[in-house]
Coordinates of N, CA and C in Angstrom, one line a residue:
I1 N -15.7 -34.4 101.1 CA -16.0 -35.4 102.2 C -15.6 -37.0 101.7
E2 N -15.1 -37.5 102.7 CA -14.8 -39.1 102.2 C -15.9 -39.9 102.0
A3 N -17.2 -39.6 102.5 CA -18.4 -40.3 102.3 C -18.9 -40.2 100.9
N4 N -18.6 -39.1 100.3 CA -19.0 -39.0 98.7 C -18.5 -39.9 97.9
R5 N -17.3 -40.4 98.4 CA -16.8 -41.1 97.3 C -17.2 -42.5 97.5
F6 N -18.0 -43.0 98.3 CA -18.9 -44.4 98.2 C -20.1 -44.1 97.7
K7 N -20.8 -43.0 97.4 CA -22.2 -42.5 96.9 C -22.2 -43.0 95.5
A8 N -23.3 -43.7 95.2 CA -23.9 -44.2 94.0 C -25.3 -43.8 93.8
E9 N -25.6 -43.9 92.7 CA -27.1 -43.6 92.1 C -28.1 -44.3 92.9
H10 N -27.7 -45.8 93.1 CA -28.6 -46.3 94.1 C -28.4 -46.6 95.5
R11 N -27.3 -45.9 96.0 CA -27.1 -45.8 97.5 C -26.5 -44.5 97.9
S12 N -26.5 -44.3 99.0 CA -26.3 -43.2 99.6 C -25.4 -43.6 100.9
V13 N -24.5 -42.6 101.4 CA -23.8 -43.2 102.4 C -24.1 -41.8 103.4
H14 N -24.4 -42.2 104.8 CA -24.5 -41.2 105.8 C -23.8 -41.6 107.1
L15 N -22.9 -40.4 107.5 CA -22.1 -40.7 108.5 C -23.1 -40.8 109.8
A16 N -22.6 -41.6 110.7 CA -23.5 -41.7 111.9 C -22.7 -42.0 112.9
G17 N -23.3 -41.9 114.2 CA -22.7 -42.5 115.4 C -22.6 -41.4 116.5
L18 N -22.4 -41.7 117.5 CA -22.4 -40.6 118.5 C -21.8 -39.4 118.4
P19 N -20.3 -39.4 117.9 CA -19.8 -38.1 117.9 C -20.6 -37.0 116.9
V20 N -21.0 -37.8 115.7 CA -21.6 -37.0 114.6 C -23.2 -36.6 115.4
T21 N -23.9 -37.1 115.7 CA -24.8 -36.8 116.3 C -25.0 -36.0 117.4
K22 N -23.6 -35.8 118.3 CA -23.8 -35.1 119.3 C -23.2 -33.4 118.8
E23 N -22.4 -33.6 117.7 CA -21.8 -32.7 117.0 C -23.0 -31.9 116.3
S24 N -24.0 -32.6 115.6 CA -25.1 -32.1 115.1 C -26.1 -31.1 115.9
I25 N -26.5 -32.1 117.2 CA -27.3 -31.6 118.2 C -26.7 -30.3 118.6
A26 N -25.3 -30.1 118.9 CA -24.7 -29.0 119.5 C -24.6 -27.6 118.3
S27 N -24.6 -28.1 117.3 CA -24.5 -27.1 116.2 C -25.9 -26.4 115.8
G28 N -26.8 -27.5 116.1 CA -28.3 -27.3 115.9 C -28.9 -25.9 117.0
I29 N -28.4 -26.5 118.2 CA -28.7 -25.6 119.7 C -28.1 -24.4 119.3
E30 N -26.9 -24.1 118.8 CA -25.8 -22.7 118.8 C -27.0 -22.1 117.5
R31 N -27.1 -22.7 116.6 CA -27.8 -21.9 115.5 C -28.8 -21.2 116.0
D32 N -29.8 -22.3 116.6 CA -31.1 -21.9 117.1 C -30.9 -20.6 118.3
T33 N -29.7 -20.6 118.7 CA -29.6 -19.6 120.1 C -29.5 -18.4 119.2
L34 N -28.7 -18.2 118.3 CA -28.3 -17.2 117.7 C -29.6 -16.5 116.7
S35 N -30.1 -17.4 115.9 CA -31.1 -16.9 115.1 C -32.6 -16.4 116.3
F36 N -33.0 -17.1 117.2 CA -34.0 -16.7 118.0 C -33.7 -15.7 119.1
L37 N -32.4 -15.6 119.6 CA -32.0 -14.9 120.7 C -32.6 -13.6 120.4
P38 N -32.3 -12.7 119.3 CA -32.9 -11.3 119.3 C -34.6 -11.3 119.5
W39 N -35.2 -12.2 119.1 CA -36.7 -12.3 119.1 C -37.0 -12.7 120.7
I40 N -36.4 -13.6 121.3 CA -36.6 -13.9 122.5 C -36.6 -12.9 123.4
L41 N -35.3 -12.2 123.1 CA -35.2 -10.9 123.9 C -36.2 -9.8 124.0
L42 N -36.5 -9.6 122.5 CA -37.6 -8.6 122.2 C -38.8 -9.0 122.8
I43 N -39.4 -10.2 122.9 CA -40.7 -10.7 123.3 C -40.8 -10.4 124.8
L44 N -39.5 -10.8 125.7 CA -39.6 -10.7 126.8 C -39.5 -9.4 127.5
T45 N -38.7 -8.3 126.8 CA -38.8 -6.9 127.1 C -40.1 -6.4 126.7
V46 N -41.0 -6.7 125.9 CA -42.3 -6.4 125.6 C -43.2 -6.9 126.7
I47 N -43.0 -8.2 127.0 CA -43.9 -8.8 128.1 C -43.6 -8.0 129.3
T48 N -42.4 -7.7 129.7 CA -42.2 -7.3 131.0 C -42.7 -5.8 131.2
W49 N -42.5 -5.2 129.9 CA -42.9 -3.8 129.7 C -44.4 -3.6 130.0
I50 N -45.2 -4.6 129.3 CA -46.7 -4.5 129.6 C -46.8 -4.8 130.9
M51 N -46.0 -5.6 131.6 CA -46.6 -6.3 132.9 C -46.5 -5.3 133.8
F52 N -45.2 -4.6 134.0 CA -45.0 -3.7 135.0 C -45.3 -2.2 134.6
N53 N -45.8 -1.9 133.2 CA -46.2 -0.6 132.7 C -45.0 0.4 132.9
D54 N -43.8 0.1 132.6 CA -42.6 0.7 132.6 C -41.4 0.1 131.7
L55 N -41.1 1.1 130.8 CA -40.1 0.5 129.8 C -38.8 0.4 130.6
V56 N -38.2 1.1 131.6 CA -37.2 0.6 132.3 C -37.1 -0.8 133.0
A57 N -38.3 -1.2 133.5 CA -38.7 -2.4 133.8 C -38.6 -3.4 132.6
G58 N -38.8 -3.1 131.7 CA -38.8 -4.0 130.6 C -37.5 -4.0 130.1
L59 N -36.4 -3.2 130.2 CA -35.0 -3.3 129.8 C -34.3 -3.6 130.9
I60 N -34.4 -3.6 132.1 CA -33.7 -3.7 133.1 C -33.2 -5.4 133.3
H61 N -34.1 -6.4 133.0 CA -33.6 -7.6 132.8 C -32.3 -8.1 131.9
L62 N -32.3 -7.0 130.6 CA -31.4 -7.4 129.9 C -29.7 -7.1 130.6
I63 N -29.8 -6.5 131.5 CA -28.2 -6.3 131.9 C -27.8 -7.6 132.8
P64 N -28.6 -8.4 133.8 CA -28.0 -9.4 134.2 C -27.8 -10.5 133.3
I65 N -28.7 -10.6 132.2 CA -28.6 -11.6 131.0 C -27.3 -11.2 130.4
G66 N -27.1 -10.3 130.0 CA -26.0 -9.8 129.1 C -24.7 -10.1 129.8
F67 N -24.6 -9.4 131.1 CA -23.5 -9.7 131.9 C -23.2 -11.2 132.2
T68 N -24.0 -11.8 132.5 CA -23.7 -13.3 132.9 C -23.4 -14.2 131.7
T69 N -24.0 -14.0 130.6 CA -23.7 -14.5 129.4 C -22.2 -14.4 128.9
V70 N -21.8 -13.1 129.0 CA -20.6 -12.5 128.7 C -19.6 -13.2 129.6
V71 N -19.8 -13.5 131.0 CA -18.8 -14.2 131.9 C -18.9 -15.7 131.6
I72 N -19.6 -16.3 131.5 CA -19.9 -17.8 131.1 C -19.2 -18.2 129.9
M73 N -19.4 -17.1 128.7 CA -19.0 -17.5 127.4 C -17.4 -17.2 127.6
G74 N -16.9 -16.3 128.4 CA -15.5 -15.9 128.7 C -14.8 -16.9 129.4
I75 N -15.7 -17.4 130.4 CA -15.0 -18.5 131.3 C -14.6 -19.7 130.4
L76 N -15.9 -20.1 129.7 CA -15.7 -21.3 128.5 C -14.8 -21.2 127.6
S77 N -14.4 -19.9 127.2 CA -13.5 -19.6 126.2 C -12.0 -19.9 126.8
F78 N -11.9 -19.1 127.7 CA -10.7 -19.0 128.4 C -10.4 -20.6 129.0
A79 N -11.0 -21.3 129.4 CA -10.8 -22.8 129.6 C -10.5 -23.5 128.4
D80 N -10.8 -23.0 127.4 CA -10.8 -23.7 126.1 C -11.8 -24.9 126.0
V81 N -12.9 -24.6 126.3 CA -13.9 -25.8 126.3 C -14.8 -25.6 124.8
T82 N -14.7 -27.0 124.2 CA -15.4 -27.0 123.2 C -17.0 -27.0 123.1
I83 N -17.5 -26.4 122.1 CA -18.9 -26.4 122.3 C -19.6 -28.0 122.1
N84 N -20.3 -28.4 123.2 CA -21.2 -29.7 123.1 C -22.4 -29.4 123.3
V85 N -23.2 -30.6 123.5 CA -24.5 -30.3 124.1 C -24.7 -29.6 125.5
G86 N -23.9 -29.9 126.6 CA -23.9 -28.9 127.8 C -23.5 -27.8 127.7
T87 N -22.3 -27.3 126.8 CA -22.1 -25.7 126.7 C -22.9 -25.1 125.9
A88 N -23.6 -25.9 124.8 CA -24.5 -25.1 124.0 C -25.5 -24.6 124.5
T89 N -26.2 -25.5 125.4 CA -27.2 -24.9 126.2 C -27.0 -24.4 127.5
A90 N -26.3 -23.6 127.7 CA -25.7 -22.9 128.7 C -26.4 -21.8 128.8
F91 N -26.4 -21.0 127.6 CA -27.1 -19.5 127.3 C -28.7 -19.9 128.0
T92 N -29.2 -20.9 127.5 CA -30.7 -21.1 127.6 C -31.2 -21.1 129.2
V93 N -30.0 -21.8 129.9 CA -30.3 -21.9 131.2 C -30.1 -20.5 131.8
V94 N -29.1 -19.8 131.6 CA -29.0 -18.5 132.1 C -30.2 -17.5 131.9
L95 N -30.6 -17.6 130.7 CA -31.6 -16.9 129.9 C -33.2 -17.2 131.4
V96 N -33.3 -18.4 131.4 CA -34.5 -18.8 132.1 C -34.2 -18.3 133.6
L97 N -33.0 -18.5 134.2 CA -32.8 -18.3 135.6 C -32.8 -16.7 135.9
E98 N -32.2 -15.9 134.7 CA -31.8 -14.5 134.9 C -33.5 -14.0 134.7
I99 N -34.2 -14.3 133.9 CA -35.7 -13.8 133.6 C -36.5 -13.7 134.8
A100 N -36.3 -15.1 135.5 CA -37.3 -15.8 136.4 C -36.8 -14.8 137.5
D101 N -35.7 -14.6 137.9 CA -35.4 -13.7 139.2 C -35.4 -12.4 139.0
S102 N -35.5 -11.9 137.8 CA -35.5 -10.4 137.5 C -37.3 -10.1 137.7
I103 N -37.9 -11.0 137.2 CA -39.5 -10.6 137.2 C -39.6 -10.8 138.7
H104 N -39.2 -11.9 139.5 CA -39.6 -11.7 141.0 C -39.2 -10.4 141.6
L105 N -38.1 -10.2 141.4 CA -37.4 -9.0 141.8 C -38.3 -7.6 141.5
L106 N -38.6 -7.5 140.4 CA -39.3 -6.4 140.1 C -40.8 -6.4 140.4
A107 N -41.7 -7.5 140.7 CA -42.7 -7.6 141.1 C -42.5 -7.5 142.5
G108 N -41.5 -7.9 143.2 CA -41.2 -7.3 144.6 C -41.3 -6.0 145.1
I109 N -40.5 -5.4 144.3 CA -40.2 -4.0 144.2 C -41.7 -3.3 144.0
Q110 N -42.2 -3.6 142.9 CA -43.7 -3.1 142.7 C -44.3 -3.1 144.0
H111 N -44.6 -4.4 144.6 CA -45.3 -4.8 145.7 C -44.7 -3.9 147.1
Q112 N -44.0 -3.9 146.9 CA -43.4 -3.0 148.5 C -43.5 -1.5 148.0
F113 N -43.3 -1.2 146.9 CA -43.5 0.4 146.6 C -45.2 0.8 146.8
N114 N -45.9 -0.2 146.4 CA -47.6 0.1 146.6 C -47.7 0.1 147.9
R115 N -46.8 -0.7 148.7 CA -47.2 -0.7 150.2 C -46.6 0.5 151.2
H116 N -45.3 1.0 150.7 CA -44.9 2.1 151.4 C -44.8 3.5 150.4
G117 N -44.7 3.6 149.1 CA -44.4 4.6 148.6 C -43.1 5.1 148.4
N118 N -42.1 4.6 149.2 CA -40.6 5.0 149.1 C -40.0 4.1 148.5
A119 N -39.4 4.6 147.1 CA -38.8 3.5 146.3 C -37.7 3.1 146.7
R120 N -36.7 3.6 147.7 CA -35.4 3.1 148.3 C -35.7 2.1 149.3
Q121 N -36.7 2.2 150.0 CA -37.2 1.1 151.1 C -38.0 0.1 150.2
A122 N -38.7 0.3 149.1 CA -39.1 -0.8 148.2 C -38.0 -1.7 147.8
I123 N -36.9 -1.3 147.1 CA -35.9 -1.9 146.7 C -35.2 -2.5 147.6
L124 N -34.8 -1.9 149.0 CA -34.1 -2.9 150.1 C -35.0 -4.0 150.4
Q125 N -36.2 -3.6 150.7 CA -37.1 -4.9 151.1 C -37.4 -5.7 150.3
A126 N -37.6 -5.7 148.9 CA -37.7 -6.4 148.0 C -36.6 -7.5 147.9
I127 N -35.3 -6.6 147.6 CA -33.9 -7.5 147.7 C -33.9 -8.7 148.9
E128 N -34.2 -8.1 149.8 CA -34.1 -9.1 151.3 C -35.1 -9.9 151.3
M129 N -36.3 -9.7 150.6 CA -37.3 -11.1 150.1 C -36.8 -11.7 149.2
I130 N -36.2 -11.4 148.4 CA -36.0 -12.2 146.9 C -34.5 -12.9 147.0
A131 N -33.7 -12.3 147.6 CA -32.3 -12.6 147.3 C -32.0 -13.9 147.8
L132 N -32.2 -14.5 148.9 CA -32.1 -15.7 149.5 C -32.7 -16.9 148.6
P133 N -34.1 -16.6 148.3 CA -34.7 -17.6 147.6 C -33.9 -17.8 145.8
G134 N -33.6 -16.4 145.5 CA -33.2 -16.4 144.1 C -31.6 -17.1 144.1
L135 N -30.8 -16.8 145.2 CA -29.5 -17.4 145.2 C -29.7 -19.1 145.3
L136 N -30.6 -19.5 146.1 CA -30.7 -21.0 146.1 C -31.2 -21.5 144.9
L137 N -32.1 -20.9 144.0 CA -32.2 -21.2 142.8 C -31.4 -21.3 141.8
I138 N -30.4 -20.2 141.9 CA -29.4 -20.2 141.0 C -28.2 -21.1 141.3
L139 N -28.0 -21.7 142.7 CA -26.9 -22.3 142.9 C -27.5 -23.8 142.9
S140 N -28.7 -24.0 142.9 CA -29.1 -25.4 142.5 C -29.2 -25.8 141.3
A141 N -29.7 -24.8 140.3 CA -29.5 -25.0 138.7 C -28.0 -24.9 138.3
L142 N -27.1 -24.1 138.8 CA -25.9 -24.1 138.4 C -25.2 -25.8 138.7
K143 N -25.5 -26.1 140.1 CA -24.9 -27.7 140.1 C -25.7 -28.5 139.2
R144 N -26.6 -28.6 138.8 CA -27.3 -29.2 138.0 C -26.7 -28.9 136.6
T145 N -26.1 -27.8 136.3 CA -25.7 -27.4 134.8 C -24.6 -27.9 134.7
V146 N -23.7 -27.5 135.8 CA -22.1 -27.5 135.7 C -21.6 -29.2 135.6
N147 N -22.5 -29.8 136.4 CA -21.9 -31.3 136.6 C -21.9 -31.7 135.0
P148 N -23.1 -31.8 134.2 CA -23.0 -32.5 132.8 C -22.0 -31.8 131.8
V149 N -21.6 -30.4 131.9 CA -21.1 -29.8 131.4 C -19.5 -30.3 131.5
V150 N -19.2 -30.4 132.9 CA -17.7 -30.8 133.3 C -17.6 -32.1 132.6
L151 N -18.4 -33.3 133.0 CA -18.5 -34.3 132.6 C -18.4 -34.7 131.0
S152 N -18.9 -33.8 130.3 CA -18.8 -33.9 128.9 C -17.6 -33.4 128.2
C153 N -16.8 -32.5 129.0 CA -15.7 -31.8 128.3 C -14.6 -32.9 128.0

């Protein structure tokens, strides 16, 4: 590194500035996401498994998280977007939104099933109740997330 050329016993040189700081933050977020992701998903799966007393309910939320993450990363890769602070936090936003919507949907299905006892009717009624609020939540969060990402590219 060029900075090492100016290093001496009584002084050290540290690169600084906005580009270095932004790169450091983005690489830190990326590193944390990769190292904590398996643990986060395991903890969320166990919590939802305990909450709904059903292993399938504990695992089902992994489907939209995985699908949405693959789509977002594919779009970012296809668009040749570099990793920055906005794009590095995209997965965290997806994770929070997907978990919240999945738990609301599962709770709605469980509530409707307890009322009627018919699984198909419970799923349809829960989707009718949860779909619009969930869609509005995702769209509002997407607008708030996409604007900084587009502006920072």
